[in-house]
Tab-separated table of C-alpha atoms and ligand atoms in Angstrom:
chain	number	residue	atom	x	y	z
A	1	MET	CA	88.290	-19.566	-26.502
A	2	GLN	CA	88.532	-16.284	-24.756
A	3	LEU	CA	85.391	-13.961	-24.808
A	4	THR	CA	86.279	-10.282	-25.003
A	5	ASN	CA	83.913	-7.504	-23.969
A	6	THR	CA	83.477	-3.970	-25.251
A	7	PRO	CA	81.077	-2.014	-23.157
A	8	ARG	CA	79.025	0.570	-24.839
A	9	THR	CA	79.569	4.140	-23.451
A	10	HIS	CA	75.932	5.541	-24.026
A	11	LEU	CA	73.191	3.171	-23.245
A	12	LYS	CA	69.836	3.425	-24.885
A	13	PRO	CA	66.767	4.305	-23.025
A	14	LYS	CA	64.744	1.243	-22.315
A	15	PRO	CA	61.239	0.725	-23.784
A	16	ASP	CA	57.797	0.898	-22.049
A	17	GLU	CA	57.197	-2.679	-20.999
A	18	ASN	CA	53.659	-2.555	-21.440
A	19	LYS	CA	53.766	-1.394	-25.193
A	20	LEU	CA	56.052	-4.090	-26.641
A	21	GLY	CA	55.301	-5.412	-29.991
A	22	PHE	CA	57.951	-8.102	-31.517
A	23	GLY	CA	61.174	-7.578	-33.043
A	24	THR	CA	61.624	-3.704	-33.309
A	25	ILE	CA	63.702	-2.899	-30.507
A	26	PHE	CA	67.347	-4.081	-29.932
A	27	THR	CA	69.470	-3.964	-26.679
A	28	ASP	CA	72.757	-2.181	-26.184
A	29	HIS	CA	75.096	-5.047	-27.115
A	30	MET	CA	75.554	-8.212	-29.179
A	31	PHE	CA	77.671	-11.157	-29.576
A	32	ASN	CA	79.983	-11.665	-32.536
A	33	MET	CA	82.178	-14.459	-33.530
A	34	ASP	CA	83.824	-15.318	-37.023
A	35	TYR	CA	84.898	-18.139	-38.914
A	36	HIS	CA	87.769	-18.734	-41.083
A	37	PRO	CA	89.075	-22.029	-42.542
A	38	GLU	CA	92.433	-21.630	-41.129
A	39	LYS	CA	91.341	-20.378	-37.668
A	40	GLY	CA	87.970	-22.044	-37.142
A	41	TRP	CA	85.606	-20.241	-35.208
A	42	HIS	CA	87.583	-17.360	-33.446
A	43	ASN	CA	87.339	-13.804	-31.992
A	44	PRO	CA	84.333	-14.223	-29.688
A	45	ARG	CA	83.219	-10.984	-28.398
A	46	ILE	CA	80.462	-8.954	-26.876
A	47	GLU	CA	80.357	-5.275	-28.255
A	48	PRO	CA	78.011	-2.623	-28.899
A	49	TYR	CA	74.943	-3.367	-30.879
A	50	ALA	CA	76.125	-1.907	-34.260
A	51	PRO	CA	75.563	-2.210	-38.170
A	52	PHE	CA	77.667	-4.469	-40.184
A	53	VAL	CA	79.827	-3.174	-42.949
A	54	LEU	CA	79.818	-5.848	-45.708
A	55	GLU	CA	80.784	-5.906	-49.295
A	56	PRO	CA	77.898	-5.783	-51.678
A	57	SER	CA	79.254	-9.079	-52.993
A	58	THR	CA	78.920	-10.737	-49.683
A	59	MET	CA	77.573	-14.189	-50.357
A	60	ILE	CA	74.535	-14.245	-47.760
A	61	PHE	CA	73.104	-11.265	-49.923
A	62	HIS	CA	73.242	-13.462	-53.144
A	63	TYR	CA	72.679	-16.944	-52.415
A	64	GLY	CA	70.978	-16.921	-48.735
A	65	GLN	CA	73.526	-19.338	-46.812
A	66	GLY	CA	72.353	-18.424	-43.469
A	67	ILE	CA	70.726	-19.805	-40.685
A	68	PHE	CA	69.222	-18.730	-37.326
A	69	GLU	CA	67.420	-19.623	-34.040
A	70	GLY	CA	64.700	-18.037	-31.804
A	71	LEU	CA	64.529	-18.470	-28.074
A	72	LYS	CA	63.661	-16.257	-25.093
A	73	ALA	CA	64.967	-15.134	-21.764
A	74	TYR	CA	62.546	-14.790	-18.840
A	75	ARG	CA	62.397	-12.748	-15.746
A	76	THR	CA	60.962	-14.788	-12.843
A	77	PRO	CA	58.746	-13.200	-10.079
A	78	ALA	CA	61.920	-13.363	-7.884
A	79	GLY	CA	63.799	-11.409	-10.388
A	80	LYS	CA	65.997	-14.260	-11.552
A	81	ILE	CA	66.787	-14.526	-15.320
A	82	GLN	CA	66.227	-18.064	-17.235
A	83	LEU	CA	66.249	-19.592	-20.512
A	84	PHE	CA	63.956	-22.367	-21.973
A	85	ARG	CA	65.706	-25.433	-23.506
A	86	PRO	CA	68.506	-23.432	-24.937
A	87	ARG	CA	70.651	-26.286	-25.668
A	88	ASP	CA	67.999	-27.581	-27.991
A	89	ASN	CA	68.210	-24.326	-30.011
A	90	PHE	CA	72.020	-24.620	-30.341
A	91	LYS	CA	71.683	-28.311	-31.365
A	92	ARG	CA	69.076	-27.247	-33.930
A	93	LEU	CA	71.346	-24.528	-35.011
A	94	ASN	CA	74.030	-27.030	-35.849
A	95	TYR	CA	71.545	-29.352	-37.544
A	96	SER	CA	70.728	-26.372	-39.760
A	97	ALA	CA	74.204	-25.644	-40.295
A	98	ARG	CA	75.109	-29.244	-41.306
A	99	LYS	CA	72.208	-29.100	-44.135
A	100	LEU	CA	73.527	-25.588	-45.134
A	101	CYS	CA	77.114	-26.467	-45.491
A	102	ILE	CA	77.930	-24.049	-42.731
A	103	PRO	CA	80.728	-25.090	-40.123
A	104	GLU	CA	79.170	-26.101	-36.752
A	105	ILE	CA	79.681	-24.113	-33.630
A	106	ASP	CA	80.543	-25.345	-30.241
A	107	GLU	CA	77.217	-25.641	-28.626
A	108	ALA	CA	78.308	-25.408	-25.051
A	109	PHE	CA	80.439	-22.299	-25.875
A	110	ALA	CA	77.646	-20.529	-27.521
A	111	LEU	CA	75.492	-21.048	-24.542
A	112	LYS	CA	78.156	-19.619	-22.195
A	113	ALA	CA	78.566	-16.548	-24.487
A	114	LEU	CA	74.852	-16.106	-24.723
A	115	LYS	CA	74.625	-16.393	-20.823
A	116	GLU	CA	77.354	-13.701	-20.520
A	117	LEU	CA	75.414	-11.459	-23.062
A	118	LEU	CA	72.230	-11.674	-20.989
A	119	ARG	CA	74.084	-11.016	-17.831
A	120	ILE	CA	75.299	-7.686	-19.444
A	121	GLU	CA	71.905	-6.823	-20.848
A	122	LYS	CA	69.832	-7.850	-17.834
A	123	ASP	CA	68.030	-4.802	-17.369
A	124	TRP	CA	66.720	-5.216	-20.836
A	125	ILE	CA	64.830	-8.378	-19.792
A	126	PRO	CA	61.251	-7.113	-19.224
A	127	GLY	CA	59.003	-8.175	-16.367
A	128	ALA	CA	55.433	-7.316	-17.538
A	129	ASP	CA	53.027	-9.997	-17.985
A	130	GLY	CA	53.770	-11.951	-21.319
A	131	THR	CA	56.902	-9.922	-22.227
A	132	SER	CA	60.390	-11.583	-22.628
A	133	LEU	CA	63.734	-10.944	-24.358
A	134	TYR	CA	63.760	-12.633	-27.758
A	135	ILE	CA	67.097	-14.056	-28.608
A	136	ARG	CA	68.157	-14.377	-32.247
A	137	PRO	CA	71.532	-16.293	-32.732
A	138	THR	CA	72.279	-16.070	-36.532
A	139	ILE	CA	74.960	-17.462	-38.843
A	140	VAL	CA	75.630	-15.796	-42.316
A	141	ALA	CA	78.203	-16.486	-45.155
A	142	THR	CA	80.529	-13.531	-45.596
A	143	ASP	CA	82.877	-14.323	-48.447
A	144	PRO	CA	82.796	-11.434	-51.011
A	145	TYR	CA	82.440	-13.750	-53.921
A	146	LEU	CA	79.665	-14.431	-56.594
A	147	GLY	CA	80.209	-18.138	-57.549
A	148	VAL	CA	77.762	-20.440	-56.078
A	149	ARG	CA	79.505	-22.774	-53.527
A	150	ALA	CA	79.730	-22.919	-49.728
A	151	ALA	CA	81.383	-19.906	-48.244
A	152	HIS	CA	84.636	-20.153	-46.746
A	153	THR	CA	83.907	-17.500	-43.919
A	154	TYR	CA	81.103	-16.751	-41.636
A	155	ARG	CA	79.968	-14.415	-39.056
A	156	PHE	CA	77.863	-15.971	-35.998
A	157	PHE	CA	76.039	-13.065	-34.157
A	158	ILE	CA	73.477	-12.845	-31.220
A	159	ILE	CA	70.961	-10.018	-31.022
A	160	LEU	CA	68.475	-9.438	-28.254
A	161	SER	CA	64.885	-7.950	-28.434
A	162	PRO	CA	62.473	-7.200	-25.771
A	163	VAL	CA	59.196	-8.337	-26.854
A	164	GLY	CA	55.360	-8.955	-26.103
A	165	ALA	CA	53.057	-10.937	-28.041
A	166	TYR	CA	54.201	-12.304	-31.529
A	167	TYR	CA	50.559	-11.824	-33.047
A	168	PRO	CA	48.581	-8.671	-32.745
A	169	GLU	CA	45.738	-10.973	-31.469
A	170	GLY	CA	47.793	-11.894	-28.358
A	171	PHE	CA	46.435	-15.194	-27.009
A	172	ASN	CA	43.066	-14.592	-28.744
A	173	PRO	CA	42.273	-17.115	-31.642
A	174	VAL	CA	43.825	-16.184	-35.119
A	175	LYS	CA	42.402	-16.955	-38.579
A	176	ILE	CA	44.449	-19.072	-40.785
A	177	LEU	CA	44.272	-19.714	-44.521
A	178	VAL	CA	45.131	-22.888	-46.133
A	179	THR	CA	47.015	-22.599	-49.423
A	180	ARG	CA	46.980	-24.888	-52.495
A	181	GLU	CA	48.622	-22.094	-54.570
A	182	HIS	CA	52.038	-22.103	-53.131
A	183	VAL	CA	54.213	-24.613	-51.382
A	184	ARG	CA	56.917	-23.840	-48.683
A	185	ALA	CA	59.310	-26.876	-48.740
A	186	VAL	CA	59.446	-30.173	-50.396
A	187	ARG	CA	60.813	-33.626	-49.227
A	188	GLY	CA	64.589	-33.563	-49.519
A	189	GLY	CA	64.776	-29.737	-49.161
A	190	ILE	CA	65.406	-27.584	-46.203
A	191	GLY	CA	61.948	-27.248	-44.846
A	192	ASP	CA	63.208	-28.668	-41.530
A	193	THR	CA	65.992	-25.960	-41.065
A	194	LYS	CA	65.711	-22.531	-39.872
A	195	THR	CA	67.084	-20.736	-42.767
A	196	MET	CA	66.085	-17.346	-44.391
A	197	GLY	CA	64.866	-18.899	-47.574
A	198	ASN	CA	61.940	-20.836	-45.815
A	199	TYR	CA	60.671	-17.538	-44.667
A	200	ALA	CA	61.217	-15.820	-48.108
A	201	ALA	CA	59.273	-18.602	-49.572
A	202	SER	CA	56.330	-17.880	-47.468
A	203	LEU	CA	56.092	-14.257	-47.923
A	204	LEU	CA	53.881	-14.166	-51.361
A	205	ALA	CA	51.303	-16.595	-49.721
A	206	GLY	CA	51.511	-14.604	-46.501
A	207	GLU	CA	50.556	-11.331	-48.359
A	208	LYS	CA	47.728	-13.040	-50.080
A	209	ALA	CA	46.284	-14.173	-46.592
A	210	HIS	CA	46.657	-10.846	-45.152
A	211	ARG	CA	44.806	-9.119	-47.795
A	212	ALA	CA	41.992	-11.915	-47.348
A	213	GLY	CA	41.842	-10.878	-43.689
A	214	TYR	CA	43.916	-13.998	-42.465
A	215	THR	CA	46.879	-13.755	-40.093
A	216	GLN	CA	48.793	-16.831	-41.363
A	217	VAL	CA	49.157	-19.545	-43.944
A	218	LEU	CA	48.663	-23.184	-43.252
A	219	TRP	CA	51.108	-25.202	-45.550
A	220	LEU	CA	50.237	-28.346	-47.139
A	221	ASP	CA	52.970	-30.949	-48.218
A	222	GLY	CA	54.907	-29.901	-51.381
A	223	VAL	CA	54.117	-33.065	-53.397
A	224	GLU	CA	50.511	-34.057	-53.277
A	225	GLN	CA	49.021	-30.840	-51.421
A	226	LYS	CA	47.041	-33.222	-49.285
A	227	TYR	CA	48.768	-33.408	-45.890
A	228	VAL	CA	49.101	-30.550	-43.404
A	229	GLU	CA	52.643	-29.449	-42.771
A	230	GLU	CA	53.013	-26.301	-40.661
A	231	VAL	CA	52.161	-22.470	-40.224
A	232	GLY	CA	55.816	-21.190	-41.011
A	233	SER	CA	55.937	-19.134	-37.847
A	234	MET	CA	54.605	-22.093	-35.885
A	235	ASN	CA	53.625	-25.847	-35.656
A	236	ILE	CA	50.166	-26.778	-35.865
A	237	LEU	CA	48.126	-29.289	-33.585
A	238	PHE	CA	44.529	-30.530	-33.554
A	239	ILE	CA	42.373	-32.257	-30.850
A	240	ILE	CA	40.419	-34.774	-32.708
A	241	ASN	CA	38.399	-37.294	-30.897
A	242	GLY	CA	40.102	-36.073	-27.793
A	243	GLU	CA	43.596	-37.049	-29.126
A	244	LEU	CA	46.207	-34.484	-29.695
A	245	VAL	CA	47.200	-34.873	-33.483
A	246	THR	CA	50.002	-33.156	-35.060
A	247	PRO	CA	51.877	-33.848	-38.339
A	248	GLU	CA	55.015	-36.035	-37.994
A	249	LEU	CA	58.466	-34.830	-38.631
A	250	ASN	CA	58.862	-35.711	-42.202
A	251	GLY	CA	61.985	-33.614	-43.311
A	252	SER	CA	60.159	-30.579	-44.481
A	253	ILE	CA	58.531	-29.446	-41.245
A	254	LEU	CA	60.445	-27.334	-38.741
A	255	PRO	CA	61.188	-29.582	-35.602
A	256	GLY	CA	59.755	-26.887	-33.198
A	257	ILE	CA	61.038	-27.088	-29.514
A	258	THR	CA	57.568	-25.604	-28.314
A	259	ARG	CA	56.124	-28.457	-30.381
A	260	ASP	CA	58.123	-31.054	-28.638
A	261	SER	CA	57.309	-29.510	-25.199
A	262	VAL	CA	53.681	-29.714	-26.165
A	263	LEU	CA	53.817	-33.256	-26.999
A	264	MET	CA	55.946	-34.272	-23.812
A	265	LEU	CA	53.424	-32.413	-21.531
A	266	ALA	CA	50.482	-34.068	-23.159
A	267	ARG	CA	51.801	-37.680	-22.837
A	268	ARG	CA	52.788	-36.746	-19.083
A	269	TRP	CA	49.249	-35.762	-18.666
A	270	GLY	CA	48.070	-39.195	-20.147
A	271	MET	CA	46.487	-37.781	-23.270
A	272	ARG	CA	46.417	-39.850	-26.298
A	273	VAL	CA	49.088	-38.053	-28.745
A	274	SER	CA	49.607	-38.950	-32.327
A	275	GLU	CA	52.319	-37.566	-34.614
A	276	ARG	CA	51.468	-38.912	-38.290
A	277	ARG	CA	50.329	-37.687	-41.607
A	278	VAL	CA	47.336	-35.410	-40.962
A	279	GLY	CA	45.154	-34.981	-44.305
A	280	ILE	CA	43.694	-31.768	-44.670
A	281	ASP	CA	40.537	-33.478	-45.730
A	282	GLU	CA	40.536	-35.409	-42.469
A	283	VAL	CA	40.498	-32.099	-40.614
A	284	PHE	CA	37.464	-30.771	-42.425
A	285	GLN	CA	35.553	-34.015	-42.053
A	286	ALA	CA	36.374	-34.102	-38.422
A	287	HIS	CA	35.028	-30.698	-38.159
A	288	GLU	CA	31.813	-31.774	-40.063
A	289	ALA	CA	31.575	-34.820	-37.867
A	290	GLY	CA	31.894	-32.648	-34.726
A	291	THR	CA	35.103	-34.515	-33.410
A	292	LEU	CA	37.458	-31.658	-34.053
A	293	SER	CA	37.439	-29.628	-30.930
A	294	GLU	CA	40.586	-27.367	-31.098
A	295	ILE	CA	43.099	-26.287	-33.348
A	296	PHE	CA	46.266	-24.435	-32.106
A	297	GLY	CA	49.798	-23.558	-33.107
A	298	SER	CA	52.952	-23.686	-31.297
A	299	GLY	CA	56.282	-21.700	-31.503
A	300	THR	CA	58.857	-19.786	-29.484
A	301	ALA	CA	57.479	-16.436	-30.637
A	302	ALA	CA	54.025	-17.392	-30.675
A	303	VAL	CA	54.008	-19.927	-27.463
A	304	ILE	CA	50.475	-21.540	-28.026
A	305	SER	CA	48.403	-19.734	-30.411
A	306	PRO	CA	44.590	-20.777	-30.830
A	307	VAL	CA	43.191	-20.917	-34.229
A	308	GLY	CA	39.608	-19.685	-34.450
A	309	GLU	CA	39.118	-20.169	-38.321
A	310	LEU	CA	40.595	-22.257	-40.853
A	311	ARG	CA	39.804	-21.725	-44.624
A	312	LEU	CA	40.624	-23.820	-47.740
A	313	GLU	CA	39.028	-22.268	-50.733
A	314	GLU	CA	35.202	-22.799	-49.963
A	315	ARG	CA	35.588	-24.686	-47.042
A	316	LEU	CA	35.577	-23.127	-43.762
A	317	ILE	CA	35.997	-24.201	-40.053
A	318	ARG	CA	35.020	-21.891	-37.333
A	319	ILE	CA	35.829	-23.188	-33.992
A	320	GLY	CA	35.683	-22.230	-30.319
A	321	GLN	CA	33.416	-19.320	-30.926
A	322	GLY	CA	36.316	-16.840	-30.239
A	323	GLN	CA	37.260	-18.620	-27.042
A	324	VAL	CA	40.377	-20.507	-26.380
A	325	GLY	CA	40.019	-24.305	-25.927
A	326	PRO	CA	40.806	-26.245	-22.955
A	327	VAL	CA	43.801	-28.055	-23.952
A	328	ALA	CA	45.318	-25.050	-25.578
A	329	LYS	CA	44.869	-23.067	-22.496
A	330	ARG	CA	46.185	-25.791	-20.195
A	331	LEU	CA	49.293	-26.025	-22.408
A	332	PHE	CA	49.672	-22.241	-22.607
A	333	ASN	CA	49.508	-21.791	-18.741
A	334	THR	CA	51.764	-24.751	-18.016
A	335	ILE	CA	54.386	-23.748	-20.449
A	336	MET	CA	54.247	-19.955	-19.553
A	337	ASP	CA	54.407	-20.825	-15.806
A	338	ILE	CA	57.594	-22.958	-16.313
A	339	GLN	CA	59.297	-20.563	-18.517
A	340	TYR	CA	58.533	-17.630	-16.109
A	341	GLY	CA	59.641	-19.731	-13.152
A	342	ARG	CA	56.077	-19.610	-11.456
A	343	ALA	CA	55.783	-23.339	-11.414
A	344	GLU	CA	58.007	-26.298	-10.927
A	345	ASP	CA	60.042	-27.544	-13.892
A	346	PRO	CA	59.526	-31.405	-13.973
A	347	MET	CA	60.890	-31.811	-17.107
A	348	GLY	CA	64.453	-29.965	-16.614
A	349	TRP	CA	63.646	-27.425	-19.223
A	350	ILE	CA	64.972	-24.534	-17.419
A	351	GLU	CA	68.524	-23.172	-17.757
A	352	PRO	CA	69.305	-20.549	-15.116
A	353	VAL	CA	71.361	-17.475	-16.081
A	354	GLN	CA	71.436	-15.600	-12.909
B	401	COI	C1	60.295	-18.291	-33.483
B	401	COI	O1	59.218	-18.655	-33.187
B	401	COI	O2	61.074	-18.050	-32.576
B	401	COI	C2	60.470	-17.885	-34.948
B	401	COI	O3	61.757	-17.935	-35.281
B	401	COI	C3	59.562	-17.765	-35.806
B	401	COI	C4	59.580	-16.445	-36.277
B	401	COI	C5	58.388	-16.296	-37.518
B	401	COI	C6	59.465	-15.289	-35.329
């Protein structure tokens, strides 16, 4: 497939790198590619970032048949540009595609197109501490049709956004509310895919948590409401009796790439690591017994995010006294150092762009 390139004539001003939030600013160009049953994926192109013109009947608006990914490009101290485990993101995109009846993409071609887009947009990759260029590959159903079925046509696009920290708290501990009123996903559903509906399902509980002074919601399993699942924007990990414990991938939890990196690093460091069912009662009991020493989340956007407070109804865990625990800190530093090219990459996670 031949990738075409239409450059923008007037470039936008670049933002102040020291004031970046998350996901509000977009670069000059984007990648687009279309799917048609007779042509397959075709017409891959890099063109100016621009609005889409879509009919109001377009299927993505009605039935949510869409998927996405989140990854980042980093600027190293030597000025090189690199990605962190991008092949895993495209692999997961195809996993989501299969579950949402979307035609799979050629992962190697998608990576090649992304690298080309990044080379064009390299001046948008910020260099200030903790900043990066967030990458959002997305596929949406584009048939103008109101019947419920898998679409026949799709658009695959990639947009880029220079970002700072995902949470306003930065690397400071966040407060998390456990909900029993709502569920995010159930066994046999699509909780393990990155599809829009999972995020839509999280909004009401998220709003309630915000009103109560919490940053995020911790979801319990959708059947018994007994077992910890994830935080929606991140996976969740605990240090109990010195062991790194996290919910096993059960089909309703997103298989996070940062989660996987954390587990691989911890095993490499000789820590005891356990992926298993984690009861929410077990977490509170461990806290009461004094064996719970850290709680933190992991995600592309959030990296490692320490949790300072966890509430379930009347039960409350306050942990770390506003400080970041030693395991979260070591993971955060190690992962960031690899991502930013400040340290060796013993795991082969880095993909150079330029
Ligand atoms: C990511 O971590 O990249 C995500 O897609 C989560 C999203 C809530 C920002």
